[in-house]
Tab-separated table of C-alpha atoms in Angstrom:
chain	number	residue	atom	x	y	z
A	1	MET	CA	-109.802	207.597	133.346
A	2	SER	CA	-112.545	205.060	132.753
A	3	SER	CA	-111.767	202.109	130.542
A	4	ASP	CA	-113.217	198.914	129.178
A	5	ILE	CA	-109.851	197.207	129.555
A	6	ASP	CA	-109.088	195.012	132.527
A	7	VAL	CA	-106.573	192.326	133.397
A	8	SER	CA	-107.651	189.712	135.888
A	9	SER	CA	-106.872	186.147	136.857
A	10	GLY	CA	-109.452	184.961	134.351
A	11	GLY	CA	-107.666	186.464	131.383
A	12	VAL	CA	-107.734	189.626	129.336
A	13	THR	CA	-111.131	191.203	128.898
A	14	GLN	CA	-112.241	193.938	126.574
A	15	GLY	CA	-115.698	195.370	126.143
A	16	GLY	CA	-117.040	192.871	128.675
A	17	ALA	CA	-116.065	189.809	126.634
A	18	ALA	CA	-113.867	187.578	128.756
A	19	ARG	CA	-111.637	184.724	127.754
A	20	THR	CA	-111.702	182.373	130.754
A	21	ALA	CA	-110.550	178.894	131.583
A	22	ASP	CA	-113.985	177.660	130.467
A	23	THR	CA	-113.498	178.909	126.911
A	24	PRO	CA	-113.103	175.938	124.573
A	25	ALA	CA	-109.455	175.548	123.600
A	26	ARG	CA	-108.632	175.861	119.935
A	27	THR	CA	-105.881	173.330	119.862
A	28	SER	CA	-105.568	172.329	116.222
A	29	ASP	CA	-102.097	172.670	114.806
A	30	ARG	CA	-103.379	174.929	112.064
A	31	GLY	CA	-105.276	177.114	114.499
A	32	ALA	CA	-102.279	177.390	116.818
A	33	ALA	CA	-100.022	178.304	113.909
A	34	THR	CA	-102.456	180.964	112.700
A	35	ARG	CA	-102.760	182.439	116.182
A	36	SER	CA	-98.972	182.578	116.568
A	37	ALA	CA	-98.591	184.172	113.147
A	38	LEU	CA	-101.165	186.829	114.002
A	39	LEU	CA	-99.423	187.658	117.272
A	40	ALA	CA	-96.015	187.864	115.579
A	41	ALA	CA	-97.443	190.087	112.852
A	42	ALA	CA	-99.229	192.287	115.385
A	43	ARG	CA	-96.004	192.696	117.317
A	44	ASP	CA	-94.156	193.847	114.197
A	45	VAL	CA	-96.917	196.192	113.055
A	46	PHE	CA	-97.475	197.691	116.512
A	47	CYS	CA	-93.748	198.248	117.034
A	48	GLU	CA	-93.398	199.867	113.615
A	49	SER	CA	-96.594	201.947	113.486
A	50	GLY	CA	-97.846	202.163	117.052
A	51	PHE	CA	-101.199	200.905	118.254
A	52	ALA	CA	-103.331	203.806	117.055
A	53	GLN	CA	-102.006	203.773	113.488
A	54	ALA	CA	-101.852	199.985	113.139
A	55	ALA	CA	-104.518	198.551	110.865
A	56	VAL	CA	-106.074	195.126	111.206
A	57	THR	CA	-105.669	194.687	107.457
A	58	ASP	CA	-101.909	195.240	107.765
A	59	ILE	CA	-101.682	192.657	110.539
A	60	VAL	CA	-103.578	189.953	108.685
A	61	ALA	CA	-101.663	190.646	105.468
A	62	LYS	CA	-98.340	190.282	107.270
A	63	ALA	CA	-99.542	187.104	108.967
A	64	GLY	CA	-100.811	185.632	105.706
A	65	ALA	CA	-104.210	185.219	107.337
A	66	SER	CA	-107.696	186.604	106.915
A	67	VAL	CA	-109.688	189.155	108.898
A	68	GLY	CA	-112.104	186.356	109.764
A	69	SER	CA	-109.314	184.245	111.243
A	70	LEU	CA	-108.152	187.184	113.358
A	71	TYR	CA	-111.618	187.578	114.855
A	72	HIS	CA	-111.801	183.816	115.328
A	73	HIS	CA	-108.800	183.957	117.688
A	74	PHE	CA	-109.031	187.499	119.092
A	75	ASN	CA	-111.667	190.111	119.860
A	76	GLY	CA	-109.840	192.693	117.760
A	77	LYS	CA	-106.799	194.940	117.684
A	78	ALA	CA	-106.881	195.765	121.395
A	79	ASP	CA	-107.102	192.075	122.281
A	80	LEU	CA	-103.989	191.374	120.202
A	81	TYR	CA	-102.148	194.180	121.997
A	82	LEU	CA	-103.214	192.973	125.437
A	83	THR	CA	-102.314	189.374	124.640
A	84	LEU	CA	-98.815	190.481	123.625
A	85	PHE	CA	-98.589	192.405	126.891
A	86	GLU	CA	-99.678	189.373	128.919
A	87	GLU	CA	-97.101	187.171	127.187
A	88	PHE	CA	-94.347	189.726	127.783
A	89	GLN	CA	-95.277	190.025	131.453
A	90	ALA	CA	-95.376	186.252	131.877
A	91	GLY	CA	-91.832	186.093	130.536
A	92	GLN	CA	-90.750	188.902	132.828
A	93	GLN	CA	-92.255	187.167	135.832
A	94	GLU	CA	-90.411	183.962	134.976
A	95	ARG	CA	-87.108	185.832	134.526
A	96	THR	CA	-87.563	187.442	137.931
A	97	ARG	CA	-88.484	184.192	139.646
A	98	GLU	CA	-85.519	182.334	138.186
A	99	ALA	CA	-83.094	185.098	139.160
A	100	ILE	CA	-84.288	185.252	142.767
A	101	ASN	CA	-84.287	181.465	143.102
A	102	ALA	CA	-80.759	181.304	141.689
A	103	VAL	CA	-79.286	183.689	144.257
A	104	ARG	CA	-81.198	181.960	147.041
A	105	GLU	CA	-79.825	178.590	145.998
A	106	ALA	CA	-76.356	180.142	145.950
A	107	GLY	CA	-76.821	181.018	149.616
A	108	GLU	CA	-77.886	184.667	149.375
A	109	SER	CA	-80.213	185.510	152.277
A	110	ASP	CA	-80.154	189.321	152.146
A	111	PRO	CA	-83.628	190.452	150.958
A	112	MET	CA	-82.190	193.480	149.150
A	113	ARG	CA	-79.678	191.356	147.221
A	114	GLN	CA	-82.525	189.038	146.262
A	115	PHE	CA	-84.633	191.984	145.157
A	116	ILE	CA	-81.747	193.403	143.119
A	117	ALA	CA	-81.357	190.055	141.360
A	118	GLY	CA	-85.037	190.030	140.423
A	119	ALA	CA	-85.122	193.700	139.432
A	120	GLY	CA	-82.000	193.291	137.330
A	121	ALA	CA	-83.599	190.351	135.536
A	122	TYR	CA	-86.682	192.467	134.833
A	123	LEU	CA	-84.553	195.227	133.304
A	124	ASP	CA	-82.594	192.628	131.301
A	125	GLY	CA	-85.918	191.468	129.874
A	126	CYS	CA	-86.773	195.038	128.875
A	127	LEU	CA	-83.426	195.262	127.092
A	128	ALA	CA	-83.743	191.852	125.442
A	129	GLU	CA	-87.186	192.776	124.073
A	130	ARG	CA	-86.732	196.519	123.922
A	131	ASP	CA	-89.054	197.006	120.952
A	132	VAL	CA	-91.960	195.472	122.852
A	133	ALA	CA	-91.064	197.080	126.186
A	134	ARG	CA	-90.927	200.450	124.441
A	135	LEU	CA	-94.305	199.811	122.818
A	136	PHE	CA	-95.967	199.202	126.163
A	137	ILE	CA	-94.598	202.317	127.884
A	138	SER	CA	-94.897	204.651	124.896
A	139	GLY	CA	-98.400	205.770	125.842
A	140	ASP	CA	-99.764	204.560	122.502
A	141	GLY	CA	-102.081	201.750	123.511
A	142	PRO	CA	-105.774	200.986	123.903
A	143	PRO	CA	-107.766	203.430	126.072
A	144	GLY	CA	-107.016	202.753	129.715
A	145	PHE	CA	-103.884	200.716	129.071
A	146	ASP	CA	-101.722	203.177	131.000
A	147	ARG	CA	-103.669	202.186	134.120
A	148	VAL	CA	-103.195	198.493	133.360
A	149	MET	CA	-99.454	199.056	132.905
A	150	ARG	CA	-99.119	200.915	136.201
A	151	GLN	CA	-101.094	198.269	138.052
A	152	ARG	CA	-98.978	195.461	136.648
A	153	LEU	CA	-95.671	197.144	137.447
A	154	ASN	CA	-96.903	197.981	140.941
A	155	LYS	CA	-98.003	194.383	141.431
A	156	TRP	CA	-94.585	193.145	140.304
A	157	ALA	CA	-92.736	195.526	142.608
A	158	ARG	CA	-95.000	194.764	145.567
A	159	ARG	CA	-94.581	191.036	145.071
A	160	ASN	CA	-90.822	191.385	145.188
A	161	ALA	CA	-90.866	193.985	147.941
A	162	ALA	CA	-92.682	191.374	150.041
A	163	LEU	CA	-89.171	190.028	150.570
A	164	PHE	CA	-88.866	192.811	153.148
A	165	HIS	CA	-90.857	191.868	156.222
A	166	THR	CA	-91.307	194.037	159.285
A	167	GLU	CA	-90.898	192.666	162.788
A	168	ASP	CA	-94.662	192.218	163.139
A	169	GLY	CA	-94.794	190.104	159.981
A	170	GLY	CA	-96.130	192.828	157.715
A	171	VAL	CA	-94.571	194.463	154.675
A	172	ASP	CA	-92.765	197.787	154.878
A	173	GLU	CA	-95.053	200.043	152.828
A	174	ALA	CA	-92.582	202.949	152.667
A	175	LEU	CA	-89.905	200.721	151.195
A	176	VAL	CA	-92.418	199.266	148.729
A	177	MET	CA	-93.250	202.788	147.507
A	178	VAL	CA	-89.592	203.726	147.087
A	179	LEU	CA	-88.722	200.554	145.187
A	180	THR	CA	-91.864	200.692	143.034
A	181	GLY	CA	-91.211	204.292	141.995
A	182	ALA	CA	-87.549	203.628	141.300
A	183	MET	CA	-88.305	200.579	139.162
A	184	ALA	CA	-91.051	202.370	137.211
A	185	GLY	CA	-88.590	205.105	136.298
A	186	ALA	CA	-85.834	202.638	135.503
A	187	VAL	CA	-88.036	200.544	133.199
A	188	SER	CA	-89.167	203.651	131.331
A	189	GLU	CA	-85.709	205.153	130.851
A	190	VAL	CA	-83.939	201.904	129.958
A	191	SER	CA	-86.630	200.852	127.470
A	192	LEU	CA	-86.727	204.205	125.671
A	193	MET	CA	-82.968	204.644	125.193
A	194	ASP	CA	-81.775	204.057	121.629
A	195	ASP	CA	-78.232	203.062	122.576
A	196	GLU	CA	-78.338	199.535	124.030
A	197	GLY	CA	-74.888	199.851	125.564
A	198	ALA	CA	-75.844	203.066	127.318
A	199	ALA	CA	-79.117	201.495	128.442
A	200	ARG	CA	-77.301	198.526	129.975
A	201	LYS	CA	-74.845	200.849	131.702
A	202	LEU	CA	-77.707	202.902	133.134
A	203	ALA	CA	-79.517	199.748	134.293
A	204	GLY	CA	-76.398	198.600	136.119
A	205	GLU	CA	-75.949	201.982	137.784
A	206	ILE	CA	-79.593	202.035	138.879
A	207	MET	CA	-79.286	198.565	140.393
A	208	ALA	CA	-76.121	199.608	142.232
A	209	ILE	CA	-77.902	202.603	143.736
A	210	LEU	CA	-80.935	200.558	144.741
A	211	GLY	CA	-78.574	198.122	146.407
A	212	THR	CA	-77.491	200.837	148.838
A	213	ILE	CA	-81.033	201.390	150.150
A	214	ARG	CA	-81.565	200.275	153.716
A	215	ASN	CA	-84.646	200.758	155.882
A	216	PRO	CA	-83.813	202.044	159.360
A	217	GLY	CA	-86.964	200.429	160.725
A	218	THR	CA	-85.807	196.934	159.806
A	219	GLU	CA	-82.030	197.278	160.067
A	220	GLN	CA	-80.499	195.106	162.682
A	221	SER	CA	-78.188	196.908	165.081
């Protein structure tokens, strides 16, 4: 499916308008507060109504701002949605990094145990912010967002699967595919469950099963 949405190292782009490192920073306290209020309001409105049904007027009313101020800080409704997604993913990446570093510092050298620590932290983040996680996997987003979501999850899984090196210094592609698919399913199921206790139980069971995976090509005899 073609789309005008892309996520790159330069920032979120939509309709060809990019926000890059060269964009002048709007650093006034008032501007920062307005931007934060708009994002918080957009999060609430999107989670309650979904992206398609959310109205810009509802977002600005909830934020106590104006339509003009919204377009001063964002390109529109899709830009708000994508910015929320980027912020959520940044938090998820930090959770994963901290979890893997913690087990490494504790002396854990097994790549699978390190991966499980990072994957568990990712699922914990989905549970901690289940309303937002559910929003992003619900299928109700800007055109093309499903592709962005798949790419980001694949990138996350591949980054962590890089813990598993082959003897020639490469990365085991088969193992990457297995772990990526398993995590995509786990994120979806855990985020969509209404019962938090049941979701946490399922997440733990999934992590336990993933922990039993071993690759015969890299197992030491």
